[in-house]
PDB file of C-alpha atoms in Angstrom:
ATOM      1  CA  UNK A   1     -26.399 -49.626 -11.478  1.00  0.00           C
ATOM      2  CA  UNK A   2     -23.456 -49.189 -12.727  1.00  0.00           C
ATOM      3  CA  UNK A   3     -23.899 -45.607 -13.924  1.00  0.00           C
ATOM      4  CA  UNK A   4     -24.755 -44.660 -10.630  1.00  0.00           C
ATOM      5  CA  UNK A   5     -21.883 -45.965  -8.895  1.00  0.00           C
ATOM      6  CA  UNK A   6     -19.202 -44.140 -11.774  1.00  0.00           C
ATOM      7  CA  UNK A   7     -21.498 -41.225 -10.499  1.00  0.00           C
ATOM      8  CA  UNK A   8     -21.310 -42.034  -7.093  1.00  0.00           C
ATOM      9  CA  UNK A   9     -17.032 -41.953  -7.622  1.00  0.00           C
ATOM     10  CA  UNK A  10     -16.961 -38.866  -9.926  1.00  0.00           C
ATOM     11  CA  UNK A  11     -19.178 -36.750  -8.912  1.00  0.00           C
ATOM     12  CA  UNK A  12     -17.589 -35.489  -5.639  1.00  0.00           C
ATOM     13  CA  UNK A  13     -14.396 -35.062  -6.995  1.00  0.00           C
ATOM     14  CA  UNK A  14     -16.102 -32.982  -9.927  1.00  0.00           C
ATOM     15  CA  UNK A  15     -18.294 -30.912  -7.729  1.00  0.00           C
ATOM     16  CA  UNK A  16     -15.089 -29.820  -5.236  1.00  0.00           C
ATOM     17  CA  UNK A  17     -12.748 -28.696  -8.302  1.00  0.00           C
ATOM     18  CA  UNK A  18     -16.032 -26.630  -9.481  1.00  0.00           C
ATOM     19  CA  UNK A  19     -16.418 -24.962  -5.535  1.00  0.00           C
ATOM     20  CA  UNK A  20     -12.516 -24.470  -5.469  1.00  0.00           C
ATOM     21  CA  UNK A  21     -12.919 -22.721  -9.065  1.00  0.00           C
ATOM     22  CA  UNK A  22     -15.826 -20.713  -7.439  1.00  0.00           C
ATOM     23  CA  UNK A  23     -13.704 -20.078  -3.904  1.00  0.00           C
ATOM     24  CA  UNK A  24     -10.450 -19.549  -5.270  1.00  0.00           C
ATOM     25  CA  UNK A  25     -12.387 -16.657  -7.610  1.00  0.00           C
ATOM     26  CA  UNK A  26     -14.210 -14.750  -4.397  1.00  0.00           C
ATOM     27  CA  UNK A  27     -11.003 -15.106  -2.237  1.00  0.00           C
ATOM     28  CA  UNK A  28      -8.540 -13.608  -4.736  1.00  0.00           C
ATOM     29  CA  UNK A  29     -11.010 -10.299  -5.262  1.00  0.00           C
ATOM     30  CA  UNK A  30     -11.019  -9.929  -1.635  1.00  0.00           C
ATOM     31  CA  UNK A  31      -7.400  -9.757  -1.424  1.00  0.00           C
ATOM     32  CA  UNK A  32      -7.322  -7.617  -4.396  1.00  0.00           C
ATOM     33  CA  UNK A  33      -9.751  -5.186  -2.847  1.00  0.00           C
ATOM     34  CA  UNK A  34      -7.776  -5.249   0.581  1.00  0.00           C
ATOM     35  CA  UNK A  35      -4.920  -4.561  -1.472  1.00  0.00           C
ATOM     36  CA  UNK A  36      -6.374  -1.233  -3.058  1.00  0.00           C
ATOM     37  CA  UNK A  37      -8.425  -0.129   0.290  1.00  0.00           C
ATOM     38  CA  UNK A  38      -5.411  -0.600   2.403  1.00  0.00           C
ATOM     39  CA  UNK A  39      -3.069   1.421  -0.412  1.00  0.00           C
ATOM     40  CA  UNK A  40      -6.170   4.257  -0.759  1.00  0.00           C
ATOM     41  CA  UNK A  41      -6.345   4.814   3.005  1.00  0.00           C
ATOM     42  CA  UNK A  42      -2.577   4.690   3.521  1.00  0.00           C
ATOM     43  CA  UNK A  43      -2.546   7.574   0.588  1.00  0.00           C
ATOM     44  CA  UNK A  44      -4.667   9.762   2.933  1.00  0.00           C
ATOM     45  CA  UNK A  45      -2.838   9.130   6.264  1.00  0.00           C
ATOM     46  CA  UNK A  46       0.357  10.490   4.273  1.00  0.00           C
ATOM     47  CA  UNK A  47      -1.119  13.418   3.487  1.00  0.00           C
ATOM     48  CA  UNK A  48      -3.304  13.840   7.074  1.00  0.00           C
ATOM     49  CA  UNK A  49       0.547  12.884   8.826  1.00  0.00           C
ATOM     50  CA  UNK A  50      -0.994   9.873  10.654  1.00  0.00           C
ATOM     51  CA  UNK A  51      -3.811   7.811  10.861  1.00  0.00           C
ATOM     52  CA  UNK A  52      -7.353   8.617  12.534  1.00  0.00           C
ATOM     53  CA  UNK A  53     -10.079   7.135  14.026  1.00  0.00           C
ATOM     54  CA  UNK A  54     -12.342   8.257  11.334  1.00  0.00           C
ATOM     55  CA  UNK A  55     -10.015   6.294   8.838  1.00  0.00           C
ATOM     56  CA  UNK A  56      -9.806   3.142  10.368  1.00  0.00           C
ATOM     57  CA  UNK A  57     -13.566   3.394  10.823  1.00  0.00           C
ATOM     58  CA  UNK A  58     -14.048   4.027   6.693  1.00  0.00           C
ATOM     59  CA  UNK A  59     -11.548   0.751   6.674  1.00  0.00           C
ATOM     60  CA  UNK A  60     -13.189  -1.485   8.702  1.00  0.00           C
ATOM     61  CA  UNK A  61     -16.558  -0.268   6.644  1.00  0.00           C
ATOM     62  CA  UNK A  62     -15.160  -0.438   3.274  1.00  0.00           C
ATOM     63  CA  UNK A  63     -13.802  -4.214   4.179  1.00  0.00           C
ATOM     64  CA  UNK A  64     -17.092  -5.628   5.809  1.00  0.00           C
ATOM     65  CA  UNK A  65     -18.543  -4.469   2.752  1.00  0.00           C
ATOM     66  CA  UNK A  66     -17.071  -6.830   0.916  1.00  0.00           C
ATOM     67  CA  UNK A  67     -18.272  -9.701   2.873  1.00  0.00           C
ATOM     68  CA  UNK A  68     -16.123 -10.198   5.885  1.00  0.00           C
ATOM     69  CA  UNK A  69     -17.240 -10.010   9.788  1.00  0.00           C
ATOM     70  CA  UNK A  70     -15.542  -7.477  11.879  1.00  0.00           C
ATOM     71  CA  UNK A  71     -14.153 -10.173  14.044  1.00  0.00           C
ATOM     72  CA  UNK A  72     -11.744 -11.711  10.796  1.00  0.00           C
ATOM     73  CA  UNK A  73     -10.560  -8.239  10.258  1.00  0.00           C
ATOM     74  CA  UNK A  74      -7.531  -6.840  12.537  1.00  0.00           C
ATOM     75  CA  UNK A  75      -6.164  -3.100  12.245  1.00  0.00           C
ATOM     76  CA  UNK A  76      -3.723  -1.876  14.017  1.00  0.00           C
ATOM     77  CA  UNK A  77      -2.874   1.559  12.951  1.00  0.00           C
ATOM     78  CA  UNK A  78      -1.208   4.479  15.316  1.00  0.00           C
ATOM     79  CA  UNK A  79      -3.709   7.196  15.875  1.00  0.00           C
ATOM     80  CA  UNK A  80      -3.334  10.460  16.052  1.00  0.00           C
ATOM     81  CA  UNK A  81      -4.335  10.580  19.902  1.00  0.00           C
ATOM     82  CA  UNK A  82      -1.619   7.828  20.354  1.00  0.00           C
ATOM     83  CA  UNK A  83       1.076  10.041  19.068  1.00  0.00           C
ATOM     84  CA  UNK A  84       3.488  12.302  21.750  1.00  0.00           C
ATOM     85  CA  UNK A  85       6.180  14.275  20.456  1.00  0.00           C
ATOM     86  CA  UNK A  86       9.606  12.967  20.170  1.00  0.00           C
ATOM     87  CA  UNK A  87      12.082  14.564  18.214  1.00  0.00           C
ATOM     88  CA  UNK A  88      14.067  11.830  17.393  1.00  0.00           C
ATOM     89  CA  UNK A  89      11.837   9.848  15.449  1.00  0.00           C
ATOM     90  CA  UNK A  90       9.892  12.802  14.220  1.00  0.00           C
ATOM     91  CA  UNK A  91       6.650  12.780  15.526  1.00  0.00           C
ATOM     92  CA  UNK A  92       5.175  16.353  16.978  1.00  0.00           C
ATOM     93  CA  UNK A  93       1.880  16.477  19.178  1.00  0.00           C
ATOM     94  CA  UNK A  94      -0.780  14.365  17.170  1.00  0.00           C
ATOM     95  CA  UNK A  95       1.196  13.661  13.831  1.00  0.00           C
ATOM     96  CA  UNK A  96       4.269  12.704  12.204  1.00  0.00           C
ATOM     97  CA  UNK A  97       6.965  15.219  10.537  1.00  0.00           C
ATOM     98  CA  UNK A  98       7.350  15.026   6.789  1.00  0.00           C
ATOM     99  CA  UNK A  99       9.643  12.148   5.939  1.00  0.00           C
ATOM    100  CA  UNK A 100       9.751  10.284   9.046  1.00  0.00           C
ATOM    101  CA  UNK A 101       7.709   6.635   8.591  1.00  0.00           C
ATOM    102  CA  UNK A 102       4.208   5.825   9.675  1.00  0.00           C
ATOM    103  CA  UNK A 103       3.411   2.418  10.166  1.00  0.00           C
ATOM    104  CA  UNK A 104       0.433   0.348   9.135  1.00  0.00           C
ATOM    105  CA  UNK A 105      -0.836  -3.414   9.642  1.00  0.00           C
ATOM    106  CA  UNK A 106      -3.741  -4.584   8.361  1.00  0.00           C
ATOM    107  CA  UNK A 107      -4.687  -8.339   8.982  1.00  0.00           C
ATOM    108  CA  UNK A 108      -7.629 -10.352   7.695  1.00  0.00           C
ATOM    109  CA  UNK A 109      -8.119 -13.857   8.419  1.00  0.00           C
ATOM    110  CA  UNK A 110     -10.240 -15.752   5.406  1.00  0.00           C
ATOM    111  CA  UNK A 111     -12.468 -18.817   6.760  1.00  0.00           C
ATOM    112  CA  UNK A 112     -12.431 -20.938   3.652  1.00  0.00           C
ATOM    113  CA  UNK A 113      -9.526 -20.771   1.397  1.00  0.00           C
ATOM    114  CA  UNK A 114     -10.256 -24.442   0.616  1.00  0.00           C
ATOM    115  CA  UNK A 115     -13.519 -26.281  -0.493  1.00  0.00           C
ATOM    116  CA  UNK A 116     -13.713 -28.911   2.301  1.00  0.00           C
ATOM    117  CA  UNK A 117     -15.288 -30.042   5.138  1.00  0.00           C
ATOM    118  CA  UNK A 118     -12.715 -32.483   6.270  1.00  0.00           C
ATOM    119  CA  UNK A 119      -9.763 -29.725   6.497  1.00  0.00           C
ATOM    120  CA  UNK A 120      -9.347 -28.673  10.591  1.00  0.00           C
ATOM    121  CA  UNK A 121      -7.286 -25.630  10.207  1.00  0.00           C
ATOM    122  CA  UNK A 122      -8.766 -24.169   7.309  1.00  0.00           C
ATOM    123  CA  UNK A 123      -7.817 -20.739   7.866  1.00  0.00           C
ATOM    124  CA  UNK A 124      -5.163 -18.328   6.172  1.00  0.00           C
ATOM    125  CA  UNK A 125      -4.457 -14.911   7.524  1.00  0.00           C
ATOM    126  CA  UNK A 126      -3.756 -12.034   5.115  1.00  0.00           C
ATOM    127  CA  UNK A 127      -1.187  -9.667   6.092  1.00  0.00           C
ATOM    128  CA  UNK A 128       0.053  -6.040   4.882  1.00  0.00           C
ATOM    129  CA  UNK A 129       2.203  -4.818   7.301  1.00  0.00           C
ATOM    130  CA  UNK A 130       4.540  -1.508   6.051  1.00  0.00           C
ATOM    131  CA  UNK A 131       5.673   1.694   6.472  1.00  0.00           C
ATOM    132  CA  UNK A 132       5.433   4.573   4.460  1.00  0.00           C
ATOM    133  CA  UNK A 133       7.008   8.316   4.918  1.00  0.00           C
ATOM    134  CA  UNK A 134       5.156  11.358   5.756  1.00  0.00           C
ATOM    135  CA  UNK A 135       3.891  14.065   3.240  1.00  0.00           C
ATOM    136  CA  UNK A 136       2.622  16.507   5.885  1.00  0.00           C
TER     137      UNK A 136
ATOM    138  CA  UNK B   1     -16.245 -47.899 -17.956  1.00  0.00           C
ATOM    139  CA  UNK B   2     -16.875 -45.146 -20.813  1.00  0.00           C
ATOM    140  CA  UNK B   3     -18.140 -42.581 -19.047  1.00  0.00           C
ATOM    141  CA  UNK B   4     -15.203 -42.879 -16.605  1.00  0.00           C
ATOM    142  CA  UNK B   5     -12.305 -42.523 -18.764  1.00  0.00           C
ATOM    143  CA  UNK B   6     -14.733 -39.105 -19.450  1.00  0.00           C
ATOM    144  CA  UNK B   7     -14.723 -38.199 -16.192  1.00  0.00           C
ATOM    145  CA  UNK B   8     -11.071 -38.490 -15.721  1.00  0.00           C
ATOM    146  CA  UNK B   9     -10.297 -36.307 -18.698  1.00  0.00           C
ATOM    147  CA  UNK B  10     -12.666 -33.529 -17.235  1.00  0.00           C
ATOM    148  CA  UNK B  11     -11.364 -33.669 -14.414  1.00  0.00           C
ATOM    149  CA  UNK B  12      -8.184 -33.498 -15.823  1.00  0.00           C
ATOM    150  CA  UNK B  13      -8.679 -30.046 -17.366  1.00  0.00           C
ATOM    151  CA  UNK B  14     -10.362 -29.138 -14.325  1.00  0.00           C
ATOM    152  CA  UNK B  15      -7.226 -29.492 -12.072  1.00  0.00           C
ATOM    153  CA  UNK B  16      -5.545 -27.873 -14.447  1.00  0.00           C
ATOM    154  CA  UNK B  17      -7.290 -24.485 -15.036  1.00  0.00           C
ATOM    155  CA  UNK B  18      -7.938 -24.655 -11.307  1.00  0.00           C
ATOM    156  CA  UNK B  19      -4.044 -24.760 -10.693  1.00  0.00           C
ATOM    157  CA  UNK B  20      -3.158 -22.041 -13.207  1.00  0.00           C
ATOM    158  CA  UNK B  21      -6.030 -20.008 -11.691  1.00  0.00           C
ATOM    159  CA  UNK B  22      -4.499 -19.832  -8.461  1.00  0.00           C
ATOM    160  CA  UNK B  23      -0.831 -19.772  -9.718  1.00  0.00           C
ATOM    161  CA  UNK B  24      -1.928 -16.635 -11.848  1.00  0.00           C
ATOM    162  CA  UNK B  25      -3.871 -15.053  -8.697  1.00  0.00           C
ATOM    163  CA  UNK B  26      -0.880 -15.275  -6.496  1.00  0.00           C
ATOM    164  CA  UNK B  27       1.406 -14.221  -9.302  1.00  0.00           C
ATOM    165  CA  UNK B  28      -0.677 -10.421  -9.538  1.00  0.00           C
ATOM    166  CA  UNK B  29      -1.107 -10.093  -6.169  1.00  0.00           C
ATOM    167  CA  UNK B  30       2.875 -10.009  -5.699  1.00  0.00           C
ATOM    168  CA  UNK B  31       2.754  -7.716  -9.040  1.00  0.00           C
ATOM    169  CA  UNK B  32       0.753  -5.108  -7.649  1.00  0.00           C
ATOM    170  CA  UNK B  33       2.395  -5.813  -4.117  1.00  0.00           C
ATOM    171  CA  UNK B  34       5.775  -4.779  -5.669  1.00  0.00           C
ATOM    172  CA  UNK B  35       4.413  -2.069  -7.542  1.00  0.00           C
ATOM    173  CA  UNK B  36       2.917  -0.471  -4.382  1.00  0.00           C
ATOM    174  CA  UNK B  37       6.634  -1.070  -2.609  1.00  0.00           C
ATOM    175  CA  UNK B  38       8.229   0.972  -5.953  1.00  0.00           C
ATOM    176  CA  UNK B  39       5.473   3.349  -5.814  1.00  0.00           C
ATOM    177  CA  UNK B  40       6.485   4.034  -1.942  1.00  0.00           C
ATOM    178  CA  UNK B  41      10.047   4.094  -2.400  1.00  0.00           C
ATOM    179  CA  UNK B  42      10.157   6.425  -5.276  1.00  0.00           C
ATOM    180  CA  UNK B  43       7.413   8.653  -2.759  1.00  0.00           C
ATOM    181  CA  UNK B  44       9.650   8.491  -0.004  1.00  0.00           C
ATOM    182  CA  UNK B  45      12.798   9.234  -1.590  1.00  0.00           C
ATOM    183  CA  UNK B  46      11.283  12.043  -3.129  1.00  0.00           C
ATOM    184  CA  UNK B  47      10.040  13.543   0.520  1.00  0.00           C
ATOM    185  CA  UNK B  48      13.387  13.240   1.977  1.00  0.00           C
ATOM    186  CA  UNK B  49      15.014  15.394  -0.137  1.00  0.00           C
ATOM    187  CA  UNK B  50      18.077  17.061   1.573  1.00  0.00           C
ATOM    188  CA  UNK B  51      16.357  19.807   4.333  1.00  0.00           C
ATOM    189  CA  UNK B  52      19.131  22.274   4.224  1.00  0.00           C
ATOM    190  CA  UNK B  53      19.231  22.494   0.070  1.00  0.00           C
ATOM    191  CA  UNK B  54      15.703  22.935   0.745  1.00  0.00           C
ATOM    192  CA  UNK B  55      16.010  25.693   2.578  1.00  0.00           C
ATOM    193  CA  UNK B  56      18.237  27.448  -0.216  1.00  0.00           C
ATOM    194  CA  UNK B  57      15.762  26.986  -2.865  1.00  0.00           C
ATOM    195  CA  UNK B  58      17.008  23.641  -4.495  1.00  0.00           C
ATOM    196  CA  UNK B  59      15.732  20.585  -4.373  1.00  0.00           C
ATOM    197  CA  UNK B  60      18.622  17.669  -4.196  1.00  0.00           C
ATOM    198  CA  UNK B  61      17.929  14.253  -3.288  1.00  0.00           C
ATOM    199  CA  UNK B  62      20.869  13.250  -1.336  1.00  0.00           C
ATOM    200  CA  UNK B  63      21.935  10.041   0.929  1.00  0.00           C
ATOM    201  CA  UNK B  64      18.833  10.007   3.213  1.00  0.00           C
ATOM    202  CA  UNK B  65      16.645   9.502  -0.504  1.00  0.00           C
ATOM    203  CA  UNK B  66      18.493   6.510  -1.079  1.00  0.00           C
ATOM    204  CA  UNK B  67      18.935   5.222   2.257  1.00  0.00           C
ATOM    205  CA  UNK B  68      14.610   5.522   2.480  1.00  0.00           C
ATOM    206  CA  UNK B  69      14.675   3.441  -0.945  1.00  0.00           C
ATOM    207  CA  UNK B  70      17.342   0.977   0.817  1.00  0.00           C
ATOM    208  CA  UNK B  71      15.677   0.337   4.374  1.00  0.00           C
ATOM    209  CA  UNK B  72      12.184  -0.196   2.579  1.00  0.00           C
ATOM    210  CA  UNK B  73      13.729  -2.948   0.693  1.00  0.00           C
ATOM    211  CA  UNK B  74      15.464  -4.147   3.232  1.00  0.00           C
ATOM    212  CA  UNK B  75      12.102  -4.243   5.096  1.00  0.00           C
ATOM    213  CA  UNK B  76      10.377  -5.854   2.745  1.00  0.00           C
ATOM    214  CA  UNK B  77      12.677  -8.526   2.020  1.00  0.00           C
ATOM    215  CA  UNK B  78      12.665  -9.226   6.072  1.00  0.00           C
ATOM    216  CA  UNK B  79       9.067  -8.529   6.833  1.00  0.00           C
ATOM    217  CA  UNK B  80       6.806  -8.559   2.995  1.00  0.00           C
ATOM    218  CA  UNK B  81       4.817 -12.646   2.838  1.00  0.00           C
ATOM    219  CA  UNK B  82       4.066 -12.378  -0.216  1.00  0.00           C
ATOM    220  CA  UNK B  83       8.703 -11.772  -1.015  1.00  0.00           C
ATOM    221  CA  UNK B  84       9.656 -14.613   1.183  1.00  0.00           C
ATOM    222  CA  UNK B  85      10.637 -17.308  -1.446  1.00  0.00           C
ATOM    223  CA  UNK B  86      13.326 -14.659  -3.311  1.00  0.00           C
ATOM    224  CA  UNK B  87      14.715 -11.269  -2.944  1.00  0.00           C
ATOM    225  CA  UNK B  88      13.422  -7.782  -3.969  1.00  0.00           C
ATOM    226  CA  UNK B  89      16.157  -5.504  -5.196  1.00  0.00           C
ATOM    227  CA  UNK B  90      17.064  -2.029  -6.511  1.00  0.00           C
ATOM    228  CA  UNK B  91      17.720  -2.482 -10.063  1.00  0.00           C
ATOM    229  CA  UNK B  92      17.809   1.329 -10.623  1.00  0.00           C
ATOM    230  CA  UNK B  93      17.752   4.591  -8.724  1.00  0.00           C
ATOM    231  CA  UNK B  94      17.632   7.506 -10.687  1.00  0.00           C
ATOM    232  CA  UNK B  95      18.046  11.162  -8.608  1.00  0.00           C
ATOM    233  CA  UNK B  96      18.007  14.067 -11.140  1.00  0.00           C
ATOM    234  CA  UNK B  97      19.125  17.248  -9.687  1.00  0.00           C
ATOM    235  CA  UNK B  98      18.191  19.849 -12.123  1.00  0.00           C
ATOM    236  CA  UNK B  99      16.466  22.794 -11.250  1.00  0.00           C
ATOM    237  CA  UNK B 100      14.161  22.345 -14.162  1.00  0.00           C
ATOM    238  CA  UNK B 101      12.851  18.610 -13.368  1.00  0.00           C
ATOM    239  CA  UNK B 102      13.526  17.048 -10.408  1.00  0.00           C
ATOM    240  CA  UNK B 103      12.554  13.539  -9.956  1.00  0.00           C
ATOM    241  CA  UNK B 104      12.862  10.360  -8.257  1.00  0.00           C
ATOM    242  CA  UNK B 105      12.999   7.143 -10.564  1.00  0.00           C
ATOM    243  CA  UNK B 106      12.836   3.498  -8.569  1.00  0.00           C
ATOM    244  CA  UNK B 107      13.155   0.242 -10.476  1.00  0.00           C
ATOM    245  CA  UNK B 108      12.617  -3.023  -7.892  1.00  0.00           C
ATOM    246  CA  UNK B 109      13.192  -6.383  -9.776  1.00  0.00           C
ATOM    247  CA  UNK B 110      12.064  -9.542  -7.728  1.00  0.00           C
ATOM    248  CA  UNK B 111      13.796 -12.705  -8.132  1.00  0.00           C
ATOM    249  CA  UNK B 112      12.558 -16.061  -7.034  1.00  0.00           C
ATOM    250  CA  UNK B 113      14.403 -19.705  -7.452  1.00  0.00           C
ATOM    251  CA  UNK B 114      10.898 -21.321  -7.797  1.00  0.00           C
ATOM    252  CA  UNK B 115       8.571 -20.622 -10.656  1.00  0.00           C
ATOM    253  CA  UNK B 116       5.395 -19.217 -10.368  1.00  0.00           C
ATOM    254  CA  UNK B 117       3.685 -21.126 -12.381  1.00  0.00           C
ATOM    255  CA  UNK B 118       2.894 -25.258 -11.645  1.00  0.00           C
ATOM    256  CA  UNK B 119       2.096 -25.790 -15.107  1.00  0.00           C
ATOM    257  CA  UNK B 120       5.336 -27.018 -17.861  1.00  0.00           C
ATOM    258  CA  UNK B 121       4.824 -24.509 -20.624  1.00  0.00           C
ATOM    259  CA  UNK B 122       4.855 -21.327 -18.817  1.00  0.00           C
ATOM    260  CA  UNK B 123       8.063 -20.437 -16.739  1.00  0.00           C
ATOM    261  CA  UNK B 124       8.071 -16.716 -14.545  1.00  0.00           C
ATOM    262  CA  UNK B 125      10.624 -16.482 -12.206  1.00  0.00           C
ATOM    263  CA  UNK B 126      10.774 -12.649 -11.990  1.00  0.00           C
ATOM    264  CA  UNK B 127       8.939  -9.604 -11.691  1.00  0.00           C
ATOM    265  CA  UNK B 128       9.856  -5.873 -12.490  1.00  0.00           C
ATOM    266  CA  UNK B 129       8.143  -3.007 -11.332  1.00  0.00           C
ATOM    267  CA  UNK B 130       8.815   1.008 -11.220  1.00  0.00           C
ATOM    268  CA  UNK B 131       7.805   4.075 -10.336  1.00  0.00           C
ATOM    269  CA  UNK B 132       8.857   7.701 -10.854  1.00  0.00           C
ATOM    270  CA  UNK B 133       7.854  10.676  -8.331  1.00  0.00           C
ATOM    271  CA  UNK B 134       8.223  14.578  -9.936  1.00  0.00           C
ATOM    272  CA  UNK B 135       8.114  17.981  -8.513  1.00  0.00           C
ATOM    273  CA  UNK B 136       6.539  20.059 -10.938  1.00  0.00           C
ATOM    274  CA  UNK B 137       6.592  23.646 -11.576  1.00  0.00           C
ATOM    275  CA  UNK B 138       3.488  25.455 -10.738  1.00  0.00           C
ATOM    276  CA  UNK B 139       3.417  28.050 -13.694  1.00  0.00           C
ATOM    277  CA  UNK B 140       2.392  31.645 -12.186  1.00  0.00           C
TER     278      UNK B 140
END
C-alpha cells in the first residue's frame, strides 16, 4: 500500500519528463527540416527571380510530409503572377531584377510543444520571415 | 520511503538532460539560422557588385555590397525571433577586387547577455558564423 501510493506520486511526474524527452526530440527535427526546406526552396526562387506556384506547392508537400496538416502551415510568398513592373524597386513583368530583394515568410504553428493536458494555449508559431537578393 | 529518495534522484537527471536537450536544440537552430543570414549576405553582396564596372569587364564590389550586408543585419536584428535577446553584427567584410579572384567574405558574430545554456558548467554567450561567395574563372 504504500508502494503504490510512492507510485501513485512518482509516476506522473516520471512519465511527463519521458513524453517531453520524446516531444521536445520530434519538435526540434521539424524545425530543423523547415529550416533546410525553407533555405532549399528560397535557393531556387533566386535563381527562377521569384517564387511560383509550383514551388510553394513542392513546400507545402515537402512540410506535410513531415507530419503537419495544411491548416498549421502558412506561406506567404510573392508569385510570379503577383509581380508588375516597377523600376524602382526592380521588379520587371513576372520576376525580380538581379540584386533587388525577394521576400519570403514561412509560418508553422506546432500543436504540442509541451507534454500536457492542463496547458490552454499550448501553441508556438514558427516563423522565417527574410529577404534575399536576386540571381536572375 | 526508499524507493522515493530513488525516484527523486531519477527524476533529477531527468530534468536535467531534458533541460540541456532543449537548451542545446535552441542553441543550433540559431547556429544554422545565423549561418543561413552569413550565407545570404556574403550572396547578396556578391550580386550587387557595382553595374557600371560590370559593364567594363571588372568586377568591384562597391558601397551597394556592403550596404546589402548592412540592411540584412539590420533586418535581422529588427525582424529575426530566434536574434531578439542580443545583437547580430558584422565582425568582418572582406571585398577583394582583383581581377584574378574576386570574392565576398562575411563574418556575423551574435552576442547575447543571457547564456544559452540553463545548466552551471557550460557557459555560451556567442555565436560566430561566415561565409565566403567567389566568381570563378571558367577556363576555355
Amino acid at each position: 500500500m504504500k508502494q503504490f501510493m510512492v507510485l501513485c506520486a512518482i509516476l506522473p511526474i516520471m512519465l511527463l519528463l519521458m513524453i517531453q524527452f520524446s516531444l521536445d526530440e520530434v519538435n526540434a527535427y521539424k524545425m530543423q527540416s523547415i529550416n533546410q526546406l525553407v533555405y532549399a526552396k528560397s535557393e531556387e526562387a533566386k535563381q527562377n527571380g521569384c517564387f511560383t506556384s509550383e514551388m510553394e506547392d513542392e513546400l507545402k508537400d515537402r512540410l506535410m510530409a513531415l507530419g503537419l496538416d495544411e491548416e498549421d502551415i502558412s506561406i506567404d510568398f510573392e508569385l510570379d503572377s503577383e509581380i508588375t513592373p516597377d523600376a524602382e524597386n526592380g521588379r520587371e513583368d513576372g520576376y525580380i531584377k538581379r540584386g533587388y530583394p525577394i521576400h519570403y515568410y514561412v509560418s508553422v504553428r506546432f500543436n504540442r510543444p509541451m507534454a500536457s493536458v492542463l496547458l490552454p494555449d499550448n501553441r508556438y508559431y514558427y516563423t522565417i520571415s527574410s529577404y534575399m537578393a536576386s540571381e536572375y | 520511503m526508499k524507493v522515493f529518495i530513488v525516484s527523486i534522484g531519477i527524476i533529477l537527471m531527468q530534468l536535467t538532460a531534458l533541460v540541456f536537450h532543449s537548451d542545446l536544440t535552441a542553441y543550433n537552430n540559431s547556429k544554422y539560422m545565423l549561418q543561413m543570414l552569413a550565407e545570404e549576405c556574403a550572396a547578396g553582396s556578391a550580386v550587387n557588385a557595382d553595374a557600371d564596372a560590370f559593364n567594363e569587364g571588372n568586377i568591384v564590389f562597391g558601397e551597394e555590397s556592403r550596404a546589402y550586408t548592412d540592411e540584412l543585419v539590420a533586418y535581422a536584428n529588427a525582424y529575426y525571433p530566434v536574434f531578439m535577446d542580443g545583437t547580430v553584427y558584422v565582425e568582418s567584410y572582406d571585398a577583394n577586387y582583383s581581377a584574378a579572384d574576386p570574392y565576398v567574405a562575411v563574418e556575423l558574430c551574435y552576442t547575447r547577455d543571457t547564456d544559452y545554456f540553463r545548466l552551471p558548467l557550460i557557459n555560451v554567450t556567442q555565436i560566430t558564423h561566415a561565409s565566403k561567395y567567389e566568381y570563378l574563372q571558367i577556363d576555355e
